[in-house]
Amino acid sequence: MLATAMALPDEYERQQRWRRYGDALKQVPLVRGQRVLDLGCGVGAASALFAAAGADVIGVDVDDALLLRARELHAELRFEKHDVGALDASTFGRVDGIWASFVAAYFSDLPSFVARLRELLVDGGWVALVEIDDLLGHEPRSAAFAADIAGFYAWARAQGGYGFLHGRALAPALRDAGFELVHEGTLEDGELSFRGPASADVVEAWRSRFTRMGGMRTYYGDRFGEVSGEILAALQAPSHRSLCRVDIVVARR
Ligand SMILES: C[S@@+](CC[C@H](N)C(=O)[O-])C[C@H]1O[C@@H](n2cnc3c(N)ncnc32)[C@H](O)[C@@H]1O
């Protein structure tokens, strides 16, 4: 039986315990006083880290409930409602840096997304993109189940939906858009990319995540419970190992 979803702001706030944005920040060529956009800021956790490191940061998101929570949690920071897909240099002027964690996958046309970011940056400005690769890839599993999941990813891509394999596509997209790569790596993540059996709170977060995955429900239909149950079983297995990665790429314009 799948869990009832938590409210999204609660969910995103809880997720922060598993993220490693502090490690990511060490790879970002931030200079105190720089103007930075946190695109798709959610509840503002990364915005707060950047502000603490001396950035003049603006968090941007389209979701009212998330923006409300971000403002409650970080009243001293600036958060604005915009569709990242509609931003241009006239919105905030060109900025020194852009952070976007777990946002690129919402843009099926990654080259266009990256080209838009380039237009928002000053010459020499930096962009740091964090994205999942192979969200549902968790062992133990059979080869047939792996192929089944790959079929779902391909279907989602063909629909112009969530980019389940965008992590691996970040660096080529940035390079093709004329950025100079500064850092390519992966981040540890206690919910998405780890070894060993998931703790009870991580399992609960995954159950809740599945309730939000409408595309997956559409694709699998009657098999949705079985497929999500198999992934939950893999996550809880003593021999669990994530194939899912959290990729980070930092580049300069
Ligand atoms: C998976 S969450 C990641 C939130 C946050 N960056 C983090 O790392 O916790 C994706 C965020 O992107 C936002 N988002 C998705 N599409 C967007 C768009 N077109 N414009 C602005 N924000 C968007 C969502 O509202 C959500 O807050």
PDB file of C-alpha atoms and ligand atoms in Angstrom:
ATOM      1  CA  MET A   1       0.000   0.000   0.000  1.00  0.00           C
ATOM      2  CA  LEU A   2       1.425   3.399  -0.958  1.00  0.00           C
ATOM      3  CA  ALA A   3       1.643   6.212   1.562  1.00  0.00           C
ATOM      4  CA  THR A   4      -0.397   9.400   1.403  1.00  0.00           C
ATOM      5  CA  ALA A   5       1.855  12.182   0.105  1.00  0.00           C
ATOM      6  CA  MET A   6       3.112  14.762   2.582  1.00  0.00           C
ATOM      7  CA  ALA A   7       2.526  18.382   1.637  1.00  0.00           C
ATOM      8  CA  LEU A   8       5.253  19.313  -0.864  1.00  0.00           C
ATOM      9  CA  PRO A   9       6.923  21.997   1.313  1.00  0.00           C
ATOM     10  CA  ASP A  10       7.160  19.477   4.179  1.00  0.00           C
ATOM     11  CA  GLU A  11       8.528  16.885   1.798  1.00  0.00           C
ATOM     12  CA  TYR A  12      11.164  19.206   0.364  1.00  0.00           C
ATOM     13  CA  GLU A  13      12.142  20.451   3.809  1.00  0.00           C
ATOM     14  CA  ARG A  14      12.601  16.870   5.037  1.00  0.00           C
ATOM     15  CA  GLN A  15      14.700  15.973   1.977  1.00  0.00           C
ATOM     16  CA  GLN A  16      17.383  18.452   3.004  1.00  0.00           C
ATOM     17  CA  ARG A  17      18.663  16.058   5.682  1.00  0.00           C
ATOM     18  CA  TRP A  18      19.849  13.739   2.876  1.00  0.00           C
ATOM     19  CA  ARG A  19      21.346  16.346   0.542  1.00  0.00           C
ATOM     20  CA  ARG A  20      25.042  17.338   0.542  1.00  0.00           C
ATOM     21  CA  TYR A  21      24.918  20.886  -0.821  1.00  0.00           C
ATOM     22  CA  GLY A  22      27.722  21.893   1.554  1.00  0.00           C
ATOM     23  CA  ASP A  23      30.039  19.495  -0.338  1.00  0.00           C
ATOM     24  CA  ALA A  24      28.781  20.910  -3.621  1.00  0.00           C
ATOM     25  CA  LEU A  25      29.481  24.473  -2.553  1.00  0.00           C
ATOM     26  CA  LYS A  26      33.197  23.640  -2.242  1.00  0.00           C
ATOM     27  CA  GLN A  27      33.248  23.069  -6.024  1.00  0.00           C
ATOM     28  CA  VAL A  28      31.606  26.402  -6.863  1.00  0.00           C
ATOM     29  CA  PRO A  29      33.886  29.367  -7.661  1.00  0.00           C
ATOM     30  CA  LEU A  30      31.775  31.728  -5.551  1.00  0.00           C
ATOM     31  CA  VAL A  31      33.282  35.061  -4.552  1.00  0.00           C
ATOM     32  CA  ARG A  32      31.703  36.982  -1.668  1.00  0.00           C
ATOM     33  CA  GLY A  33      29.310  39.651  -2.865  1.00  0.00           C
ATOM     34  CA  GLN A  34      28.497  37.937  -6.168  1.00  0.00           C
ATOM     35  CA  ARG A  35      24.918  38.024  -7.459  1.00  0.00           C
ATOM     36  CA  VAL A  36      23.616  34.466  -7.624  1.00  0.00           C
ATOM     37  CA  LEU A  37      20.330  32.956  -8.762  1.00  0.00           C
ATOM     38  CA  ASP A  38      19.074  29.752  -7.121  1.00  0.00           C
ATOM     39  CA  LEU A  39      16.760  28.532  -9.885  1.00  0.00           C
ATOM     40  CA  GLY A  40      13.963  26.187  -8.824  1.00  0.00           C
ATOM     41  CA  CYS A  41      14.888  26.998  -5.230  1.00  0.00           C
ATOM     42  CA  GLY A  42      12.152  24.938  -3.559  1.00  0.00           C
ATOM     43  CA  VAL A  43      12.168  25.719   0.166  1.00  0.00           C
ATOM     44  CA  GLY A  44      15.358  27.761  -0.205  1.00  0.00           C
ATOM     45  CA  ALA A  45      17.954  25.501   1.435  1.00  0.00           C
ATOM     46  CA  ALA A  46      20.649  26.124  -1.180  1.00  0.00           C
ATOM     47  CA  SER A  47      19.804  29.855  -1.258  1.00  0.00           C
ATOM     48  CA  ALA A  48      20.511  29.977   2.484  1.00  0.00           C
ATOM     49  CA  LEU A  49      23.866  28.223   2.048  1.00  0.00           C
ATOM     50  CA  PHE A  50      24.897  30.640  -0.683  1.00  0.00           C
ATOM     51  CA  ALA A  51      23.826  33.624   1.427  1.00  0.00           C
ATOM     52  CA  ALA A  52      25.828  32.278   4.371  1.00  0.00           C
ATOM     53  CA  ALA A  53      28.844  32.037   2.045  1.00  0.00           C
ATOM     54  CA  GLY A  54      28.492  35.717   1.160  1.00  0.00           C
ATOM     55  CA  ALA A  55      26.396  35.632  -2.011  1.00  0.00           C
ATOM     56  CA  ASP A  56      23.734  38.178  -2.850  1.00  0.00           C
ATOM     57  CA  VAL A  57      21.238  35.458  -3.734  1.00  0.00           C
ATOM     58  CA  ILE A  58      17.754  35.422  -5.209  1.00  0.00           C
ATOM     59  CA  GLY A  59      15.726  32.210  -4.988  1.00  0.00           C
ATOM     60  CA  VAL A  60      13.371  31.669  -7.937  1.00  0.00           C
ATOM     61  CA  ASP A  61      10.553  29.146  -8.147  1.00  0.00           C
ATOM     62  CA  VAL A  62       7.089  28.811  -9.728  1.00  0.00           C
ATOM     63  CA  ASP A  63       5.419  27.095  -6.809  1.00  0.00           C
ATOM     64  CA  ASP A  64       3.579  29.415  -4.381  1.00  0.00           C
ATOM     65  CA  ALA A  65       3.534  26.960  -1.474  1.00  0.00           C
ATOM     66  CA  LEU A  66       7.277  26.332  -1.770  1.00  0.00           C
ATOM     67  CA  LEU A  67       8.021  30.054  -2.000  1.00  0.00           C
ATOM     68  CA  LEU A  68       5.872  30.688   1.066  1.00  0.00           C
ATOM     69  CA  ARG A  69       7.840  28.072   3.026  1.00  0.00           C
ATOM     70  CA  ALA A  70      11.160  29.435   1.728  1.00  0.00           C
ATOM     71  CA  ARG A  71      10.195  32.914   2.971  1.00  0.00           C
ATOM     72  CA  GLU A  72       9.083  31.512   6.350  1.00  0.00           C
ATOM     73  CA  LEU A  73      12.337  29.613   6.799  1.00  0.00           C
ATOM     74  CA  HIS A  74      14.632  32.354   5.496  1.00  0.00           C
ATOM     75  CA  ALA A  75      12.857  35.654   6.075  1.00  0.00           C
ATOM     76  CA  GLU A  76      16.054  37.641   5.445  1.00  0.00           C
ATOM     77  CA  LEU A  77      16.440  36.287   1.894  1.00  0.00           C
ATOM     78  CA  ARG A  78      14.818  37.299  -1.379  1.00  0.00           C
ATOM     79  CA  PHE A  79      12.559  34.818  -3.154  1.00  0.00           C
ATOM     80  CA  GLU A  80      10.640  35.574  -6.335  1.00  0.00           C
ATOM     81  CA  LYS A  81       8.060  33.767  -8.403  1.00  0.00           C
ATOM     82  CA  HIS A  82       9.126  33.194 -12.012  1.00  0.00           C
ATOM     83  CA  ASP A  83       9.029  30.399 -14.548  1.00  0.00           C
ATOM     84  CA  VAL A  84      12.690  29.582 -15.151  1.00  0.00           C
ATOM     85  CA  GLY A  85      11.758  28.779 -18.739  1.00  0.00           C
ATOM     86  CA  ALA A  86      10.685  32.382 -19.259  1.00  0.00           C
ATOM     87  CA  LEU A  87      13.584  34.200 -17.540  1.00  0.00           C
ATOM     88  CA  ASP A  88      15.804  36.449 -19.576  1.00  0.00           C
ATOM     89  CA  ALA A  89      18.537  38.948 -18.783  1.00  0.00           C
ATOM     90  CA  SER A  90      15.948  41.718 -18.341  1.00  0.00           C
ATOM     91  CA  THR A  91      14.435  39.965 -15.288  1.00  0.00           C
ATOM     92  CA  PHE A  92      17.347  40.483 -12.878  1.00  0.00           C
ATOM     93  CA  GLY A  93      20.122  41.769 -15.131  1.00  0.00           C
ATOM     94  CA  ARG A  94      23.036  39.430 -15.811  1.00  0.00           C
ATOM     95  CA  VAL A  95      24.278  37.607 -12.720  1.00  0.00           C
ATOM     96  CA  ASP A  96      27.644  36.211 -11.588  1.00  0.00           C
ATOM     97  CA  GLY A  97      26.457  32.725 -10.775  1.00  0.00           C
ATOM     98  CA  ILE A  98      23.576  30.287 -11.183  1.00  0.00           C
ATOM     99  CA  TRP A  99      22.791  27.276  -9.010  1.00  0.00           C
ATOM    100  CA  ALA A 100      20.057  24.864 -10.079  1.00  0.00           C
ATOM    101  CA  SER A 101      19.649  21.619  -8.141  1.00  0.00           C
ATOM    102  CA  PHE A 102      17.215  18.971  -9.384  1.00  0.00           C
ATOM    103  CA  VAL A 103      15.613  21.410 -11.819  1.00  0.00           C
ATOM    104  CA  ALA A 104      17.185  20.651 -15.214  1.00  0.00           C
ATOM    105  CA  ALA A 105      15.291  17.334 -15.430  1.00  0.00           C
ATOM    106  CA  TYR A 106      12.020  19.288 -15.663  1.00  0.00           C
ATOM    107  CA  PHE A 107      13.277  20.673 -18.979  1.00  0.00           C
ATOM    108  CA  SER A 108      13.175  17.938 -21.607  1.00  0.00           C
ATOM    109  CA  ASP A 109      15.074  20.184 -24.034  1.00  0.00           C
ATOM    110  CA  LEU A 110      18.304  20.407 -22.049  1.00  0.00           C
ATOM    111  CA  PRO A 111      20.280  22.320 -24.749  1.00  0.00           C
ATOM    112  CA  SER A 112      17.656  25.110 -24.731  1.00  0.00           C
ATOM    113  CA  PHE A 113      17.659  25.191 -20.923  1.00  0.00           C
ATOM    114  CA  VAL A 114      21.441  25.511 -20.810  1.00  0.00           C
ATOM    115  CA  ALA A 115      21.474  28.151 -23.553  1.00  0.00           C
ATOM    116  CA  ARG A 116      18.968  30.172 -21.508  1.00  0.00           C
ATOM    117  CA  LEU A 117      21.212  29.991 -18.442  1.00  0.00           C
ATOM    118  CA  ARG A 118      24.130  31.234 -20.512  1.00  0.00           C
ATOM    119  CA  GLU A 119      22.142  34.322 -21.474  1.00  0.00           C
ATOM    120  CA  LEU A 120      21.555  35.093 -17.783  1.00  0.00           C
ATOM    121  CA  LEU A 121      25.271  35.167 -16.917  1.00  0.00           C
ATOM    122  CA  VAL A 122      27.951  37.812 -17.171  1.00  0.00           C
ATOM    123  CA  ASP A 123      31.065  36.830 -19.164  1.00  0.00           C
ATOM    124  CA  GLY A 124      33.107  34.543 -16.898  1.00  0.00           C
ATOM    125  CA  GLY A 125      30.035  33.832 -14.771  1.00  0.00           C
ATOM    126  CA  TRP A 126      29.565  30.303 -13.403  1.00  0.00           C
ATOM    127  CA  VAL A 127      26.759  27.793 -13.401  1.00  0.00           C
ATOM    128  CA  ALA A 128      26.446  24.801 -11.056  1.00  0.00           C
ATOM    129  CA  LEU A 129      23.920  22.154 -12.052  1.00  0.00           C
ATOM    130  CA  VAL A 130      23.004  19.221  -9.843  1.00  0.00           C
ATOM    131  CA  GLU A 131      20.835  16.489 -11.314  1.00  0.00           C
ATOM    132  CA  ILE A 132      19.768  12.905 -10.785  1.00  0.00           C
ATOM    133  CA  ASP A 133      20.768  10.197 -13.205  1.00  0.00           C
ATOM    134  CA  ASP A 134      18.735   6.947 -13.194  1.00  0.00           C
ATOM    135  CA  LEU A 135      16.414   7.767 -10.278  1.00  0.00           C
ATOM    136  CA  LEU A 136      14.804   4.312 -10.233  1.00  0.00           C
ATOM    137  CA  GLY A 137      18.053   2.375 -10.628  1.00  0.00           C
ATOM    138  CA  HIS A 138      18.471   0.362  -7.432  1.00  0.00           C
ATOM    139  CA  GLU A 139      19.877  -3.152  -7.059  1.00  0.00           C
ATOM    140  CA  PRO A 140      19.197  -5.972  -6.408  1.00  0.00           C
ATOM    141  CA  ARG A 141      17.045  -6.345  -9.514  1.00  0.00           C
ATOM    142  CA  SER A 142      16.772  -8.610 -12.519  1.00  0.00           C
ATOM    143  CA  ALA A 143      17.955  -7.705 -16.025  1.00  0.00           C
ATOM    144  CA  ALA A 144      14.324  -7.875 -17.160  1.00  0.00           C
ATOM    145  CA  PHE A 145      13.291  -5.330 -14.509  1.00  0.00           C
ATOM    146  CA  ALA A 146      16.169  -3.030 -15.505  1.00  0.00           C
ATOM    147  CA  ALA A 147      14.966  -3.195 -19.121  1.00  0.00           C
ATOM    148  CA  ASP A 148      11.416  -2.471 -17.986  1.00  0.00           C
ATOM    149  CA  ILE A 149      12.586   0.715 -16.185  1.00  0.00           C
ATOM    150  CA  ALA A 150      14.662   1.742 -19.212  1.00  0.00           C
ATOM    151  CA  GLY A 151      11.478   1.449 -21.280  1.00  0.00           C
ATOM    152  CA  PHE A 152       9.700   3.815 -18.911  1.00  0.00           C
ATOM    153  CA  TYR A 153      12.557   6.358 -19.108  1.00  0.00           C
ATOM    154  CA  ALA A 154      12.429   6.241 -22.922  1.00  0.00           C
ATOM    155  CA  TRP A 155       8.652   6.727 -22.863  1.00  0.00           C
ATOM    156  CA  ALA A 156       8.971   9.722 -20.484  1.00  0.00           C
ATOM    157  CA  ARG A 157      11.607  11.252 -22.758  1.00  0.00           C
ATOM    158  CA  ALA A 158       9.427  10.740 -25.837  1.00  0.00           C
ATOM    159  CA  GLN A 159       6.562  12.489 -24.011  1.00  0.00           C
ATOM    160  CA  GLY A 160       8.802  15.506 -23.302  1.00  0.00           C
ATOM    161  CA  GLY A 161       8.479  14.599 -19.619  1.00  0.00           C
ATOM    162  CA  TYR A 162      10.946  14.306 -16.741  1.00  0.00           C
ATOM    163  CA  GLY A 163      14.546  13.689 -17.836  1.00  0.00           C
ATOM    164  CA  PHE A 164      15.449  10.576 -15.831  1.00  0.00           C
ATOM    165  CA  LEU A 165      18.899  10.420 -17.455  1.00  0.00           C
ATOM    166  CA  HIS A 166      19.680  14.148 -17.470  1.00  0.00           C
ATOM    167  CA  GLY A 167      22.549  13.778 -14.982  1.00  0.00           C
ATOM    168  CA  ARG A 168      24.839  12.235 -17.610  1.00  0.00           C
ATOM    169  CA  ALA A 169      23.707  14.805 -20.190  1.00  0.00           C
ATOM    170  CA  LEU A 170      24.671  17.918 -18.174  1.00  0.00           C
ATOM    171  CA  ALA A 171      28.344  18.127 -19.104  1.00  0.00           C
ATOM    172  CA  PRO A 172      27.881  17.524 -22.862  1.00  0.00           C
ATOM    173  CA  ALA A 173      25.042  20.054 -22.963  1.00  0.00           C
ATOM    174  CA  LEU A 174      27.123  22.709 -21.183  1.00  0.00           C
ATOM    175  CA  ARG A 175      30.129  22.045 -23.410  1.00  0.00           C
ATOM    176  CA  ASP A 176      28.011  22.200 -26.560  1.00  0.00           C
ATOM    177  CA  ALA A 177      26.585  25.527 -25.408  1.00  0.00           C
ATOM    178  CA  GLY A 178      30.111  26.982 -25.182  1.00  0.00           C
ATOM    179  CA  PHE A 179      30.679  26.726 -21.431  1.00  0.00           C
ATOM    180  CA  GLU A 180      34.099  25.800 -20.052  1.00  0.00           C
ATOM    181  CA  LEU A 181      33.747  22.892 -17.594  1.00  0.00           C
ATOM    182  CA  VAL A 182      35.293  23.546 -14.185  1.00  0.00           C
ATOM    183  CA  HIS A 183      34.188  20.475 -12.221  1.00  0.00           C
ATOM    184  CA  GLU A 184      32.373  17.206 -12.904  1.00  0.00           C
ATOM    185  CA  GLY A 185      31.536  14.894 -10.036  1.00  0.00           C
ATOM    186  CA  THR A 186      28.900  13.162  -7.988  1.00  0.00           C
ATOM    187  CA  LEU A 187      27.367  13.998  -4.641  1.00  0.00           C
ATOM    188  CA  GLU A 188      26.533  11.570  -1.891  1.00  0.00           C
ATOM    189  CA  ASP A 189      22.853  11.533  -1.072  1.00  0.00           C
ATOM    190  CA  GLY A 190      21.228   9.601   1.750  1.00  0.00           C
ATOM    191  CA  GLU A 191      17.942   9.173  -0.093  1.00  0.00           C
ATOM    192  CA  LEU A 192      18.874   8.870  -3.760  1.00  0.00           C
ATOM    193  CA  SER A 193      22.363   7.401  -4.016  1.00  0.00           C
ATOM    194  CA  PHE A 194      23.672   5.142  -1.253  1.00  0.00           C
ATOM    195  CA  ARG A 195      24.631   1.584  -0.324  1.00  0.00           C
ATOM    196  CA  GLY A 196      22.934  -0.698   2.183  1.00  0.00           C
ATOM    197  CA  PRO A 197      19.322  -0.911   3.279  1.00  0.00           C
ATOM    198  CA  ALA A 198      17.325   2.321   3.389  1.00  0.00           C
ATOM    199  CA  SER A 199      16.286   3.577   6.834  1.00  0.00           C
ATOM    200  CA  ALA A 200      12.584   3.827   7.701  1.00  0.00           C
ATOM    201  CA  ASP A 201      12.434   7.574   6.982  1.00  0.00           C
ATOM    202  CA  VAL A 202      14.075   7.122   3.577  1.00  0.00           C
ATOM    203  CA  VAL A 203      11.598   4.362   2.705  1.00  0.00           C
ATOM    204  CA  GLU A 204       8.752   6.649   3.742  1.00  0.00           C
ATOM    205  CA  ALA A 205      10.159   9.431   1.537  1.00  0.00           C
ATOM    206  CA  TRP A 206      10.285   7.030  -1.418  1.00  0.00           C
ATOM    207  CA  ARG A 207       6.703   5.893  -0.808  1.00  0.00           C
ATOM    208  CA  SER A 208       5.674   9.514  -0.806  1.00  0.00           C
ATOM    209  CA  ARG A 209       7.751  10.203  -3.945  1.00  0.00           C
ATOM    210  CA  PHE A 210       5.896   7.436  -5.775  1.00  0.00           C
ATOM    211  CA  THR A 211       2.553   9.085  -4.993  1.00  0.00           C
ATOM    212  CA  ARG A 212       3.817  12.176  -6.888  1.00  0.00           C
ATOM    213  CA  MET A 213       5.021  10.267  -9.968  1.00  0.00           C
ATOM    214  CA  GLY A 214       1.988  10.660 -12.198  1.00  0.00           C
ATOM    215  CA  GLY A 215       3.858   9.819 -15.400  1.00  0.00           C
ATOM    216  CA  MET A 216       5.040   6.533 -13.939  1.00  0.00           C
ATOM    217  CA  ARG A 217       1.497   5.705 -12.860  1.00  0.00           C
ATOM    218  CA  THR A 218       0.235   6.438 -16.377  1.00  0.00           C
ATOM    219  CA  TYR A 219       2.934   4.332 -18.026  1.00  0.00           C
ATOM    220  CA  TYR A 220       2.576   1.295 -15.770  1.00  0.00           C
ATOM    221  CA  GLY A 221      -1.180   1.454 -15.201  1.00  0.00           C
ATOM    222  CA  ASP A 222      -2.233  -1.643 -13.207  1.00  0.00           C
ATOM    223  CA  ARG A 223       1.413  -2.599 -12.747  1.00  0.00           C
ATOM    224  CA  PHE A 224       2.340   0.622 -10.929  1.00  0.00           C
ATOM    225  CA  GLY A 225       2.025  -0.898  -7.426  1.00  0.00           C
ATOM    226  CA  GLU A 226       4.044  -3.961  -8.407  1.00  0.00           C
ATOM    227  CA  VAL A 227       6.848  -1.930 -10.039  1.00  0.00           C
ATOM    228  CA  SER A 228       7.102   0.656  -7.273  1.00  0.00           C
ATOM    229  CA  GLY A 229       6.938  -2.207  -4.723  1.00  0.00           C
ATOM    230  CA  GLU A 230       9.881  -3.908  -6.401  1.00  0.00           C
ATOM    231  CA  ILE A 231      11.942  -0.703  -6.188  1.00  0.00           C
ATOM    232  CA  LEU A 232      10.987  -0.281  -2.515  1.00  0.00           C
ATOM    233  CA  ALA A 233      12.062  -3.891  -1.886  1.00  0.00           C
ATOM    234  CA  ALA A 234      15.447  -3.220  -3.558  1.00  0.00           C
ATOM    235  CA  LEU A 235      15.924  -0.083  -1.450  1.00  0.00           C
ATOM    236  CA  GLN A 236      15.333  -2.091   1.750  1.00  0.00           C
ATOM    237  CA  ALA A 237      17.442  -5.130   0.804  1.00  0.00           C
ATOM    238  CA  PRO A 238      20.619  -5.740   2.876  1.00  0.00           C
ATOM    239  CA  SER A 239      22.541  -5.871  -0.430  1.00  0.00           C
ATOM    240  CA  HIS A 240      20.984  -2.627  -1.737  1.00  0.00           C
ATOM    241  CA  ARG A 241      23.169  -0.517  -4.025  1.00  0.00           C
ATOM    242  CA  SER A 242      22.073   2.600  -5.905  1.00  0.00           C
ATOM    243  CA  LEU A 243      22.872   2.833  -9.571  1.00  0.00           C
ATOM    244  CA  CYS A 244      21.191   6.218  -9.285  1.00  0.00           C
ATOM    245  CA  ARG A 245      23.729   9.048  -9.131  1.00  0.00           C
ATOM    246  CA  VAL A 246      23.503  12.675  -8.137  1.00  0.00           C
ATOM    247  CA  ASP A 247      25.693  14.441 -10.680  1.00  0.00           C
ATOM    248  CA  ILE A 248      27.160  17.909 -10.288  1.00  0.00           C
ATOM    249  CA  VAL A 249      28.722  19.909 -13.080  1.00  0.00           C
ATOM    250  CA  VAL A 250      30.208  23.376 -12.632  1.00  0.00           C
ATOM    251  CA  ALA A 251      31.089  25.470 -15.672  1.00  0.00           C
ATOM    252  CA  ARG A 252      31.995  29.007 -16.678  1.00  0.00           C
ATOM    253  CA  ARG A 253      30.565  31.101 -19.438  1.00  0.00           C
TER     254      ARG A 253
HETATM  255  C1  LIG B   1      13.003  18.683  -7.157  1.00  0.00           C
HETATM  256  S1  LIG B   1      12.709  20.324  -6.667  1.00  0.00           S
HETATM  257  C2  LIG B   1      14.310  20.884  -6.182  1.00  0.00           C
HETATM  258  C3  LIG B   1      14.247  22.032  -5.216  1.00  0.00           C
HETATM  259  C4  LIG B   1      15.578  22.576  -4.751  1.00  0.00           C
HETATM  260  N1  LIG B   1      16.348  23.112  -5.859  1.00  0.00           N
HETATM  261  C5  LIG B   1      16.371  21.542  -4.007  1.00  0.00           C
HETATM  262  O1  LIG B   1      17.472  21.204  -4.435  1.00  0.00           O
HETATM  263  O2  LIG B   1      15.877  21.061  -2.982  1.00  0.00           O
HETATM  264  C6  LIG B   1      12.425  21.143  -8.201  1.00  0.00           C
HETATM  265  C7  LIG B   1      12.025  22.576  -8.030  1.00  0.00           C
HETATM  266  O3  LIG B   1      11.984  23.204  -9.306  1.00  0.00           O
HETATM  267  C8  LIG B   1      10.830  23.998  -9.354  1.00  0.00           C
HETATM  268  N2  LIG B   1      10.506  24.173 -10.767  1.00  0.00           N
HETATM  269  C9  LIG B   1      10.165  23.226 -11.670  1.00  0.00           C
HETATM  270  N3  LIG B   1       9.939  23.784 -12.868  1.00  0.00           N
HETATM  271  C10 LIG B   1      10.144  25.108 -12.723  1.00  0.00           C
HETATM  272  C11 LIG B   1      10.058  26.229 -13.596  1.00  0.00           C
HETATM  273  N4  LIG B   1       9.711  26.070 -14.883  1.00  0.00           N
HETATM  274  N5  LIG B   1      10.332  27.455 -13.119  1.00  0.00           N
HETATM  275  C12 LIG B   1      10.678  27.623 -11.819  1.00  0.00           C
HETATM  276  N6  LIG B   1      10.775  26.610 -10.937  1.00  0.00           N
HETATM  277  C13 LIG B   1      10.508  25.373 -11.379  1.00  0.00           C
HETATM  278  C14 LIG B   1       9.802  23.230  -8.552  1.00  0.00           C
HETATM  279  O4  LIG B   1       8.729  24.042  -8.134  1.00  0.00           O
HETATM  280  C15 LIG B   1      10.654  22.726  -7.406  1.00  0.00           C
HETATM  281  O5  LIG B   1      10.739  23.632  -6.365  1.00  0.00           O
END
